[in-house]
Coordinates of C-alpha atoms in Angstrom, one line a residue:
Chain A
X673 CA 8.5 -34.0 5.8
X674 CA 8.1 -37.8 6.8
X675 CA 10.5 -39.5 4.4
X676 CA 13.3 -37.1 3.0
X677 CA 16.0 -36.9 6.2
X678 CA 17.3 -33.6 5.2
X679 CA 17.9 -32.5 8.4
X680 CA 21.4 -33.2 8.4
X681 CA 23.9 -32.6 11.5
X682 CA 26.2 -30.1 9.9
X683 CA 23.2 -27.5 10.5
X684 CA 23.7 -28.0 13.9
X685 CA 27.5 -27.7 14.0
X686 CA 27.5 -24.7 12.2
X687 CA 25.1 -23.4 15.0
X688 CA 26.6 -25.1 18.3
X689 CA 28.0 -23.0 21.1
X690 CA 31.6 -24.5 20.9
X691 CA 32.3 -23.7 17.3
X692 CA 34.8 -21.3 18.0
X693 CA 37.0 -23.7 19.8
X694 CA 39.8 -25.3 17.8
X695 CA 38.7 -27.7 15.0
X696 CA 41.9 -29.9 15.9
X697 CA 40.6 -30.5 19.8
X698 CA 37.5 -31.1 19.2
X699 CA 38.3 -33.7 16.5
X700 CA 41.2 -35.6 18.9
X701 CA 38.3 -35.3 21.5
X702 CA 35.9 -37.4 19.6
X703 CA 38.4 -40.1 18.1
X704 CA 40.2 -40.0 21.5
X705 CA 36.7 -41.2 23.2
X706 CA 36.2 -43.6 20.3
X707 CA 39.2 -45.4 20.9
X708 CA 39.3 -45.8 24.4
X709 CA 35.6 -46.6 24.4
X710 CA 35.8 -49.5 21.8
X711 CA 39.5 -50.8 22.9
X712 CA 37.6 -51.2 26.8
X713 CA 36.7 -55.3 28.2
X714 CA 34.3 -53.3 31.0
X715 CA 31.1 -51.0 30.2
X716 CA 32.7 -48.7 32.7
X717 CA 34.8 -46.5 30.5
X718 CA 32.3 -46.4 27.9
X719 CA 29.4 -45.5 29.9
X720 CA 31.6 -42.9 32.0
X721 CA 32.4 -41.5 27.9
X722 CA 28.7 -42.1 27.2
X723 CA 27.7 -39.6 30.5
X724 CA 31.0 -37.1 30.1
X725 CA 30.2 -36.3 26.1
X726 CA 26.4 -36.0 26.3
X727 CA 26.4 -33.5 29.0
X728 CA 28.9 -31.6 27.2
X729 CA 26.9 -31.9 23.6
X730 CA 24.0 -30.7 25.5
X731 CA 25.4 -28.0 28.6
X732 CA 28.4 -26.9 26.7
X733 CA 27.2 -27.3 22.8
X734 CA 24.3 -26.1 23.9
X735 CA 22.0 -29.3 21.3
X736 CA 18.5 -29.7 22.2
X737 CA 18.6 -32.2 24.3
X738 CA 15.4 -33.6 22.7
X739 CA 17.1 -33.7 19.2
X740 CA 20.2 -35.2 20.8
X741 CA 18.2 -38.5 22.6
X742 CA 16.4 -39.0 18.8
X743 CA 19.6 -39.0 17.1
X744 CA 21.1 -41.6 19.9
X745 CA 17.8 -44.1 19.1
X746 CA 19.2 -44.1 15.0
X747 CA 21.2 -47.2 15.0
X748 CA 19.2 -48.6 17.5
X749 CA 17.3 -51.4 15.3
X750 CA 20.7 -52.2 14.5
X751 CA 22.0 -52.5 18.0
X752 CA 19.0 -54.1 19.2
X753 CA 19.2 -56.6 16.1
X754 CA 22.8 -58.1 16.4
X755 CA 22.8 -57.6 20.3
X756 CA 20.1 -60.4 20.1
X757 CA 22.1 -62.4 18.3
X758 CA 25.2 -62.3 20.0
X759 CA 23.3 -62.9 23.3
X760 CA 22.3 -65.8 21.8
X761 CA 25.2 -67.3 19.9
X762 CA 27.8 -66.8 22.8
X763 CA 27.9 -69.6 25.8
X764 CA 29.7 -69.9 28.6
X765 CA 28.2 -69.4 32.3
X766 CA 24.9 -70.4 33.9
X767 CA 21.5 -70.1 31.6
X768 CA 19.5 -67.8 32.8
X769 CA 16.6 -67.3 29.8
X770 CA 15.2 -70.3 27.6
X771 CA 13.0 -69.5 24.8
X772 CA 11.5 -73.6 23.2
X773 CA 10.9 -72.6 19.5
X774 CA 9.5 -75.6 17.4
X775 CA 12.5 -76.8 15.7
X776 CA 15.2 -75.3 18.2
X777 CA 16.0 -74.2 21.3
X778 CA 17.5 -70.6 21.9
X779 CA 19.7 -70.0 25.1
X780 CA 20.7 -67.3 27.0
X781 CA 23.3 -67.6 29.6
X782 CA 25.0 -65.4 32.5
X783 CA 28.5 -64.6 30.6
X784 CA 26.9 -63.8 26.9
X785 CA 24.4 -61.3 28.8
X786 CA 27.6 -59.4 30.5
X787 CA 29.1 -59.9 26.9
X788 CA 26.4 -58.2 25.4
X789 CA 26.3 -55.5 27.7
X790 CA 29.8 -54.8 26.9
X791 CA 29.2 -54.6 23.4
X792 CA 26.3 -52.7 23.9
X793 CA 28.4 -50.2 26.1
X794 CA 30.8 -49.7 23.8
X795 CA 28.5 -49.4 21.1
X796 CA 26.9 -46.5 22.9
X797 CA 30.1 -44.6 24.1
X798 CA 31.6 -45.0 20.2
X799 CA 28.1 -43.8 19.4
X800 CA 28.4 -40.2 21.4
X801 CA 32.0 -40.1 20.5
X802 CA 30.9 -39.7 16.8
X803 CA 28.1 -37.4 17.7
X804 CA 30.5 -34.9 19.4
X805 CA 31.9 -34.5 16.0
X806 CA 29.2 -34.2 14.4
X807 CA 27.4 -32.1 16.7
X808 CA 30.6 -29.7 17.0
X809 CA 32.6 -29.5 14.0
X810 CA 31.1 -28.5 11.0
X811 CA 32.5 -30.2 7.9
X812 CA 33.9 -26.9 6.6
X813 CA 36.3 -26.7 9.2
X814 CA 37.4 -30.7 8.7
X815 CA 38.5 -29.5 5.4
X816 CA 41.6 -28.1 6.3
X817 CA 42.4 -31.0 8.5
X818 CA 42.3 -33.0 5.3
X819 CA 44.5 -30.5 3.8
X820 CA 46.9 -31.3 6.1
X821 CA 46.8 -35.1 6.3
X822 CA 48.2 -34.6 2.9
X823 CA 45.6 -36.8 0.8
X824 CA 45.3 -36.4 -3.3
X825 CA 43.5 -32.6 -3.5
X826 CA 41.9 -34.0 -6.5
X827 CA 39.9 -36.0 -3.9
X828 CA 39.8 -33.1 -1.2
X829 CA 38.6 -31.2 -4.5
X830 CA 35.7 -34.4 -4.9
X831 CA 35.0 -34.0 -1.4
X832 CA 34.2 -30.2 -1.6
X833 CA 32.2 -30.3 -4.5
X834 CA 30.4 -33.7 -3.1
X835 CA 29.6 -31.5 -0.4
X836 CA 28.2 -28.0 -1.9
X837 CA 26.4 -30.8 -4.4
X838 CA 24.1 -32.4 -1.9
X839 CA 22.4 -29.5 -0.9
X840 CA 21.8 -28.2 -3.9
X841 CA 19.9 -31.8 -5.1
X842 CA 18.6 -32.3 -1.6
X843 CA 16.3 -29.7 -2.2
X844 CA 15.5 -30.3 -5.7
X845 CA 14.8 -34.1 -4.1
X846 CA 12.4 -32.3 -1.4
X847 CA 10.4 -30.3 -4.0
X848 CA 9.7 -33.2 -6.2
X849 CA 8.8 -35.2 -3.6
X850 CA 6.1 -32.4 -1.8
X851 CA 5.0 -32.5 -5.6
X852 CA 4.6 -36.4 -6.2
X853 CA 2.6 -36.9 -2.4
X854 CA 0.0 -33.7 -3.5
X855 CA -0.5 -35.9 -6.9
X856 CA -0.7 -39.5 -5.0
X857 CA 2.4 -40.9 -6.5
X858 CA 3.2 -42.5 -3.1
X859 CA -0.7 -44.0 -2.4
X860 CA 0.1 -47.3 -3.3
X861 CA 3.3 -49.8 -2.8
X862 CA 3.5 -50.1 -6.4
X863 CA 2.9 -46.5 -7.9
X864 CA 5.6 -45.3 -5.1
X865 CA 8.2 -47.5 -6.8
X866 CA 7.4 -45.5 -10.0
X867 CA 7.3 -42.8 -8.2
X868 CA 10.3 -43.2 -6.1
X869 CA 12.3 -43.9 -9.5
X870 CA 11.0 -41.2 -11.7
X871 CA 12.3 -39.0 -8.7
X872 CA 15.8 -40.6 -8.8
X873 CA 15.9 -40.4 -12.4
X874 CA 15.2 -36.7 -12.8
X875 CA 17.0 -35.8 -9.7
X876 CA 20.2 -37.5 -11.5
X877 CA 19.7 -35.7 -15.3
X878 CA 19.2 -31.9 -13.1
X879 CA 22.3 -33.0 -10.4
X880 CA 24.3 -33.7 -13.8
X881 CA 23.2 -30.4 -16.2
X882 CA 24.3 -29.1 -12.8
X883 CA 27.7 -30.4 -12.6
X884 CA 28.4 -29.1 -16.2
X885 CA 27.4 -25.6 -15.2
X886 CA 29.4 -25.8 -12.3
X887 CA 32.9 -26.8 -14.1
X888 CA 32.0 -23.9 -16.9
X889 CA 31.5 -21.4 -13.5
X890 CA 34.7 -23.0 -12.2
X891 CA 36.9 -22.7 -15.6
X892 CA 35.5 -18.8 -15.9
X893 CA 36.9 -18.3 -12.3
X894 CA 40.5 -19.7 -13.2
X895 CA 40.3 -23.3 -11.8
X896 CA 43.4 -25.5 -11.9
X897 CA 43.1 -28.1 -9.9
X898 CA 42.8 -27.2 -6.7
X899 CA 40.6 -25.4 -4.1
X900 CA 42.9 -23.2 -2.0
X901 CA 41.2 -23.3 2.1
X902 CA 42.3 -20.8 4.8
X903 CA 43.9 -22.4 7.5
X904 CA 42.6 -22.2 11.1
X905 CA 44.3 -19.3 12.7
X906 CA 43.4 -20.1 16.2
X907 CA 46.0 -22.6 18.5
X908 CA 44.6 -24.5 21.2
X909 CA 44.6 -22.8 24.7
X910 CA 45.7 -24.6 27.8
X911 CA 42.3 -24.1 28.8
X912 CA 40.8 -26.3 26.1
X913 CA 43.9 -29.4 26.4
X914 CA 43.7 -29.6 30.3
X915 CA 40.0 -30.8 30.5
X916 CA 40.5 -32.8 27.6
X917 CA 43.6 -34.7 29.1
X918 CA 41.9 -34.9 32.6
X919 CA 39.0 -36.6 30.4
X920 CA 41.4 -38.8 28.5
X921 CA 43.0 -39.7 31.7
X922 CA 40.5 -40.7 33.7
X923 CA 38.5 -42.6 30.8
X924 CA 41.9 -44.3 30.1
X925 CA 42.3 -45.4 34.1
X926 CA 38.8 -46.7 34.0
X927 CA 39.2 -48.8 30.5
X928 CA 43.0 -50.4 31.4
X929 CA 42.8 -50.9 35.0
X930 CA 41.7 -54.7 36.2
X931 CA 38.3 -53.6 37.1
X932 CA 36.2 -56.4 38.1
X933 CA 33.5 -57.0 35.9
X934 CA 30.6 -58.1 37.1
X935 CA 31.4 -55.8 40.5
X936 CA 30.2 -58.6 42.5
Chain B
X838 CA 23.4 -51.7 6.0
X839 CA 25.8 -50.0 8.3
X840 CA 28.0 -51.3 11.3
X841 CA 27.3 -48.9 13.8
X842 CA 30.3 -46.5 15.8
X843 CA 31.9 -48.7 18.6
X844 CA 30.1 -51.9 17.7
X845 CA 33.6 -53.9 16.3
X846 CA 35.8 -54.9 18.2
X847 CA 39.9 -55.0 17.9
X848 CA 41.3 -56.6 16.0
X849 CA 38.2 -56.3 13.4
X850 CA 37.9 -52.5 12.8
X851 CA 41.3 -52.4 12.5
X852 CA 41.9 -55.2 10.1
X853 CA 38.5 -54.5 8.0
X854 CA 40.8 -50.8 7.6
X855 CA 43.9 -52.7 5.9
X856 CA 41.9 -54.8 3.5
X857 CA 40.0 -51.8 2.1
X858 CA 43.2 -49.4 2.1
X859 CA 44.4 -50.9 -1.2
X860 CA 41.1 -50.5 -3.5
X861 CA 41.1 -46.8 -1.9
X862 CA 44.6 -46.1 -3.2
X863 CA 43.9 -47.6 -6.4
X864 CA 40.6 -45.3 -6.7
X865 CA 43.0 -42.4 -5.7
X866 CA 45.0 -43.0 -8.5
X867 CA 41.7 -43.8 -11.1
X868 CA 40.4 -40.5 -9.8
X869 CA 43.8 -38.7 -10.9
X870 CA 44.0 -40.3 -13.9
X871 CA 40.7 -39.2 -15.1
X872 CA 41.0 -35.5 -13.8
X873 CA 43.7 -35.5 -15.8
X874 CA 42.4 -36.7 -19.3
X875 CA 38.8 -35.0 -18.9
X876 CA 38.7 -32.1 -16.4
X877 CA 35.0 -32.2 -16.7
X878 CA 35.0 -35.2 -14.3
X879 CA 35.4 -34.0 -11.3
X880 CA 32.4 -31.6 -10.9
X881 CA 30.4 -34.9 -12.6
X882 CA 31.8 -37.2 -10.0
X883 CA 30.6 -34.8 -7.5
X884 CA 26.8 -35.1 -8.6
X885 CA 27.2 -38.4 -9.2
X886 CA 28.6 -38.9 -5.6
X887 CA 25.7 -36.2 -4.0
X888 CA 23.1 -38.7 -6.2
X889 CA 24.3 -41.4 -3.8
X890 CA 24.4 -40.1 -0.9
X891 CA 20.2 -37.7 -1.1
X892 CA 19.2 -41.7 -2.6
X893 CA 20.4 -43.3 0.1
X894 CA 18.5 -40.6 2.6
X895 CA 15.1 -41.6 0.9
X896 CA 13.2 -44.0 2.7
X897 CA 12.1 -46.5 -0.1
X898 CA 8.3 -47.9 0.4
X899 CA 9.3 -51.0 1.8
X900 CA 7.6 -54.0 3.4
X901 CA 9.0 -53.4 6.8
X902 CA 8.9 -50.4 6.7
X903 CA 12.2 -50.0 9.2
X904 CA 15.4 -48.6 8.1
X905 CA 15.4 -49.5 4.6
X906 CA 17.3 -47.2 2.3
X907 CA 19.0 -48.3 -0.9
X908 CA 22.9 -47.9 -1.0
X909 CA 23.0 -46.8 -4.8
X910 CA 26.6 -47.8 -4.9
X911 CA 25.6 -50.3 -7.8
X912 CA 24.8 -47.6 -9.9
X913 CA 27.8 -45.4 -9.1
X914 CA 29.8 -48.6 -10.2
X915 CA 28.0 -49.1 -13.1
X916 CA 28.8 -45.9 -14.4
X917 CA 32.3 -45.5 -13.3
X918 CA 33.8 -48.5 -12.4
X919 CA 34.7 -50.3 -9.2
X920 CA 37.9 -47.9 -8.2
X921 CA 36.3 -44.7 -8.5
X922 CA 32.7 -46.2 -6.8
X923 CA 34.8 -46.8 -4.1
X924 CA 36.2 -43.5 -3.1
X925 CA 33.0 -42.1 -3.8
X926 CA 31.5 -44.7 -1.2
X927 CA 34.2 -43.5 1.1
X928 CA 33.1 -39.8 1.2
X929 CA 29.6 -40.6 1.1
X930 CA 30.1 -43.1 4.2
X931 CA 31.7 -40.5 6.0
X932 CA 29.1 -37.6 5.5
X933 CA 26.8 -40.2 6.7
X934 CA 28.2 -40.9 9.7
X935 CA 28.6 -37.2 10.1
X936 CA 25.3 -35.7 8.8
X937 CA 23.4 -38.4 9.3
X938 CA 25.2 -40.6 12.5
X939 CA 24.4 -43.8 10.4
X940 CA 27.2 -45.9 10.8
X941 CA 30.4 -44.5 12.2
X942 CA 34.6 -43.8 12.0
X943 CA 35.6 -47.0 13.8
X944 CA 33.2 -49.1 11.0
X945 CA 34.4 -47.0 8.4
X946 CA 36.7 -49.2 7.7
X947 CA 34.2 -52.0 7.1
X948 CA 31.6 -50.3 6.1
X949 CA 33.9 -49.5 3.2
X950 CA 34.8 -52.7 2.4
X951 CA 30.7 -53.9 2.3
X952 CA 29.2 -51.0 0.9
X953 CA 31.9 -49.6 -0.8
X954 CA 34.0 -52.4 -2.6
X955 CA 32.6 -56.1 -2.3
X956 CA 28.9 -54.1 -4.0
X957 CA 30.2 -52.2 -6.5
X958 CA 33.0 -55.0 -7.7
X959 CA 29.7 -57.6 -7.9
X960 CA 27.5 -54.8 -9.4
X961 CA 30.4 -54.3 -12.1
X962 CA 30.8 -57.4 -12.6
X963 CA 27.7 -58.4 -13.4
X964 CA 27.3 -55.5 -15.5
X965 CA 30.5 -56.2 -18.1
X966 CA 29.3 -59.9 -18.4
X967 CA 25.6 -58.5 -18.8
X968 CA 26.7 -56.4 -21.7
X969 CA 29.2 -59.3 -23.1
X970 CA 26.6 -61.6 -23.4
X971 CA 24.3 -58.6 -24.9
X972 CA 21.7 -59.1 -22.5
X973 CA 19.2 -55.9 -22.4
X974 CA 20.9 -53.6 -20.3
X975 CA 18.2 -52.3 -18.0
X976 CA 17.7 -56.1 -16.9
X977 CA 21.2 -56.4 -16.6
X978 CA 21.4 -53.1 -14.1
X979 CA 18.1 -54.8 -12.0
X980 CA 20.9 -57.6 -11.1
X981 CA 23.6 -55.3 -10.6
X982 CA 21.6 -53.1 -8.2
X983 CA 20.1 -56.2 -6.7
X984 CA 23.2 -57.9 -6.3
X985 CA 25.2 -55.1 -5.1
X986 CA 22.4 -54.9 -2.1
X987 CA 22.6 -58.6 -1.8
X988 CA 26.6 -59.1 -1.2
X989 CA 26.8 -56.2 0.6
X990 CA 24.1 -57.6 3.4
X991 CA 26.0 -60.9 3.0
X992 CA 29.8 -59.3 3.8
X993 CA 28.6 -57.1 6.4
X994 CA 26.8 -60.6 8.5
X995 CA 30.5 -61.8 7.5
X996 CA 32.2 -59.1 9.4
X997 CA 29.9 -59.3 12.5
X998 CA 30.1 -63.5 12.4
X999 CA 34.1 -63.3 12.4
X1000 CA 33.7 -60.6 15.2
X1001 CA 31.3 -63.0 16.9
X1002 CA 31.5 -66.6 16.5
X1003 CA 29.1 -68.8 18.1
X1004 CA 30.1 -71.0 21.2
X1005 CA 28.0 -73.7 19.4
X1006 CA 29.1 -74.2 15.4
X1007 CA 31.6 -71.2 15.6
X1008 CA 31.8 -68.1 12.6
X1009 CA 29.6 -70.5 10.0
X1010 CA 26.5 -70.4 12.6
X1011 CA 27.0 -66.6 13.9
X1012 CA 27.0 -66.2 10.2
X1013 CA 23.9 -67.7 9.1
X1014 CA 22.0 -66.2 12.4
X1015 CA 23.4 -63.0 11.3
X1016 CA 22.4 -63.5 8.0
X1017 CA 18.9 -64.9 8.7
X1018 CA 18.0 -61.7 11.3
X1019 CA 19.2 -59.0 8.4
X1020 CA 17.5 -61.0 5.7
X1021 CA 13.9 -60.1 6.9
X1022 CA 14.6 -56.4 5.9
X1023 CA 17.3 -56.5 3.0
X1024 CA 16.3 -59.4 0.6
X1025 CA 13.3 -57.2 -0.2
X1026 CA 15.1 -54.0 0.4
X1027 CA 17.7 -55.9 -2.2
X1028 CA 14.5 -56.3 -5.1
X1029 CA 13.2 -52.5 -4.5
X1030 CA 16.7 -51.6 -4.9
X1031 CA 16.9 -53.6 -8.3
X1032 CA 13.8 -52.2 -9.5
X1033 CA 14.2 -49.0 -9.1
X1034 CA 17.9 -48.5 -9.9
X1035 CA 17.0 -50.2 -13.0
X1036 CA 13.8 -47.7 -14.1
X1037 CA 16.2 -44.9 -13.5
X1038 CA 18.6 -46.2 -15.4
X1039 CA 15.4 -46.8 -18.2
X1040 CA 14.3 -42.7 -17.6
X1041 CA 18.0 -41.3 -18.2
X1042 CA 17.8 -43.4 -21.6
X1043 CA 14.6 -41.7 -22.4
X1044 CA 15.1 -38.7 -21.4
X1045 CA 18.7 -37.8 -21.3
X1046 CA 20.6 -40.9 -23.1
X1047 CA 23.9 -39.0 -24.1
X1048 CA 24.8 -38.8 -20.4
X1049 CA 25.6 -42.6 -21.2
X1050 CA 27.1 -42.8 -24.1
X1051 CA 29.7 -39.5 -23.0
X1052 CA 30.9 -42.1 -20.5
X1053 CA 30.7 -45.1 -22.5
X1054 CA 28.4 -47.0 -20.5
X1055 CA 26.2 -47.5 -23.7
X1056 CA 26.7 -46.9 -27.2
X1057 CA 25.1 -44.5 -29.3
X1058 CA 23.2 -47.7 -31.2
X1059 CA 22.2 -49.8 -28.2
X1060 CA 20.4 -46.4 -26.9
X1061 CA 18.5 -46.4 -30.0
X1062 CA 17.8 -49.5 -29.9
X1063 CA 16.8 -49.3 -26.4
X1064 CA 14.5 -46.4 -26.8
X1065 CA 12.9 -47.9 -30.3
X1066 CA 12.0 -50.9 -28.0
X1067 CA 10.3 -48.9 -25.9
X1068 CA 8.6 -46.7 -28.2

């Protein structure tokens, strides 16, 4: 299946080999790494982050590594995009790259390159911060966590059903599609836009008669209002905060310290 | 078009967080208010909100042929307004990141406010004024869906231009380079987008038209008139 992503992460998570640790250090983990990547003014912290989560996602979680290295290349056309810019917009410092176009002159000099890296760096240690949580905690478990954060449970409730709704349409969005590509609905640019919209437009009518079944299957099992979740048993083990401080700690020494940057 | 995890800096994820904040609360309390007058809605808005997120995992035949996919936030606006578009943007952002790593929980924040608010509020717009003026409603929901694609493109080269400013002509020229790079993929992602949002929006009224009128985004006549155009 080329064009339908429905692959999603969560499949993964509910699979990995650190889904019995506790939902709550796993998620400080990820946003932990996040911060300290993105608040960094050296690549050092990042990249450290970068290096520290993959091998864990990969030795510990126990993710393909093949399928882990795809999903790091997603935003890449992104990255790549507005890196270019920046490395071009930003002065300061020696240039060290001139391209001559016809009506302008683009410049590249030695501070917007180390600038860009930085970005970049960060970019890429944010990058396998968010993938630890993806890769790890399924979104079951985040439920709870939402619970507990105290937001409306009418849109907990929303986020649930969102949830349990998309894989039931995904699917429906998978078979029509199989059917459209065996009938050449997709042969030309202009029959897939039909194609593409008479998909949509069905998907939506089924996804809807489907709601309305689900709020009569709801009311028949006593709804009021609000989903009740169990909450996680399990409390962290020293085990599970020590390594996760000592990460924290060093990543934190590495992005606040006056490194010198470039180490020249 | 999503800001990638880690790629804004402080103070810009932070602040981007603040100015959405408000239109979030204010969809928090749209969302209660209509749970509590029609407890249908919820298990609608959840479709609805599923809808968004399986369209915006379909590649769209595109020119490019790159990352295009549609954000479909025009049509969750359309149908339920600005407040409640933009909590259902929020979830869907946030499976995204999570199911999907497309953008991230640093950008949320301004992803939010591109995707999530300035679309849908341009999409509605345009939309209400369509209907005022009693222009035909599918070529009203082509601009809305366009639109929606447009401004977000134009807020998200806004948020990465005040991050950035060039050394040479400051946030206006990051801006326009921005804007210029992203424009290659989205102004004709931005049409596709129009055009199909708005033949969907022409097969529901064929097939399935009191979808519509149960939440009064047409009226019983205008669907008839609609489909005896058509027919």
């Amino acid at each position: 299946m080329q064009s339908i992503d429905h692959h999603f992460l969560d499949d993964y998570a509910c699979r990995n080999a650190l889904r019995g640790i506790d939902t709550r250090i796993k998620l400080i983990l990820g946003l932990g790494a996040i911060l300290i990547a993105i608040s960094a003014d050296t690549p050092y912290a990042p990249l450290f982050i970068a290096l520290i989560l993959s091998m864990v996602i990969v030795f510990l979680a126990q993710i393909p590594a093949r399928l882990y290295l795809a999903l790091l290349l997603i935003p890449a056309s992104f990255a790549l995009m507005s890196v270019i810019v920046i490395l071009f917009l930003t002065g300061g410092g020696v240039p060290i790259l001139t391209i001559p176009l016809p009506w302008f002159t683009l410049t590249a000099t030695d501070a917007a390159a180390l600038h860009s890296l930085i970005i970049l760096s960060r970019a890429i240690g944010g990058t396998c911060g968010l993938l630890f949580i993806a890769l790890t905690t399924p979104m079951i478990e985040l439920f709870s966590i939402l619970r507990s954060l105290r937001l409306p449970d009418e849109f907990i409730d929303l986020a649930m059903l969102l949830y349990r709704s998309i894989f039931v349409i995904i699917g429906e969005a998978v078979a029509i599609y199989n059917a459209q590509v065996m009938r050449n609905g997709y042969s030309s640019f202009r029959k897939g836009i039909v194609a593409i919209s008479m998909l949509a437009s069905s998907l939506f009518i089924r996804a809807w008669d489907r709601g309305e079944e689900l709020m009569t299957a709801m009311d028949l099992r006593c709804y009021d209002g609000k989903f009740e979740i169990l909450e996680p048993s399990s409390a962290p083990t020293i085990s599970q905060i020590l390594p996760v401080l000592l990460f924290f700690s060093i990543s934190g020494l590495l992005a606040f310290l006056p490194l010198p940057f470039p180490p020249l | 078009m999503h800001i990638m995890e880690g790629f804004l800096p402080s103070p810009w994820w932070q602040i981007w967080f603040v100015l959405s904040a408000p239109f979030v609360i204010m969809g928090f309390y749209a969302l209660r208010r209509m749970v509590r007058e029609n407890r249908e809605a919820l298990p609608l808005l959840a479709v609805a909100g599923a809808f968004v997120f399986v369209l915006s995992s379909l590649k769209l035949p595109s020119v490019t042929g790159s990352c295009s996919h549609p954000t479909g936030t025009g049509l969750g606006s359309v149908l339920f307004g600005p407040f409640i578009a933009s909590v259902l943007a929020l979830i869907v952002l946030v499976y995204q990141a999570l199911f999907l790593a497309h953008g991230g929980i640093s950008t949320l924040g301004a992803n939010l406010f591109s995707m999530g608010i300035a679309g849908p509020v341009v999409a509605y717009a345009i939309f209400v004024a369509g209907k005022k003026a009693g222009i035909n409603e599918i070529v009203t929901i082509f601009f809305a869906a366009a639109f929606a694609n447009i401004v977000t493109y134009v807020v998200t080269s806004l948020q990465l231009a005040l991050a950035f400013p060039a050394e040479v002509g400051g946030i206006m020229a990051s801006f326009m380079a921005f804007g210029a790079i992203f424009a290659i993929t989205q102004i004709p992602l931005a049409i596709i987008e129009g055009l199909v949002i708005a033949l969907v929006f022409k097969y529901i009224v064929q097939l399935k038209p009191e979808i519509l009128i149960k939440i009064g985004v047409l009226t019983q006549e205008r669907a008839e008139r609609l489909r005896e155009g058509w027919a």
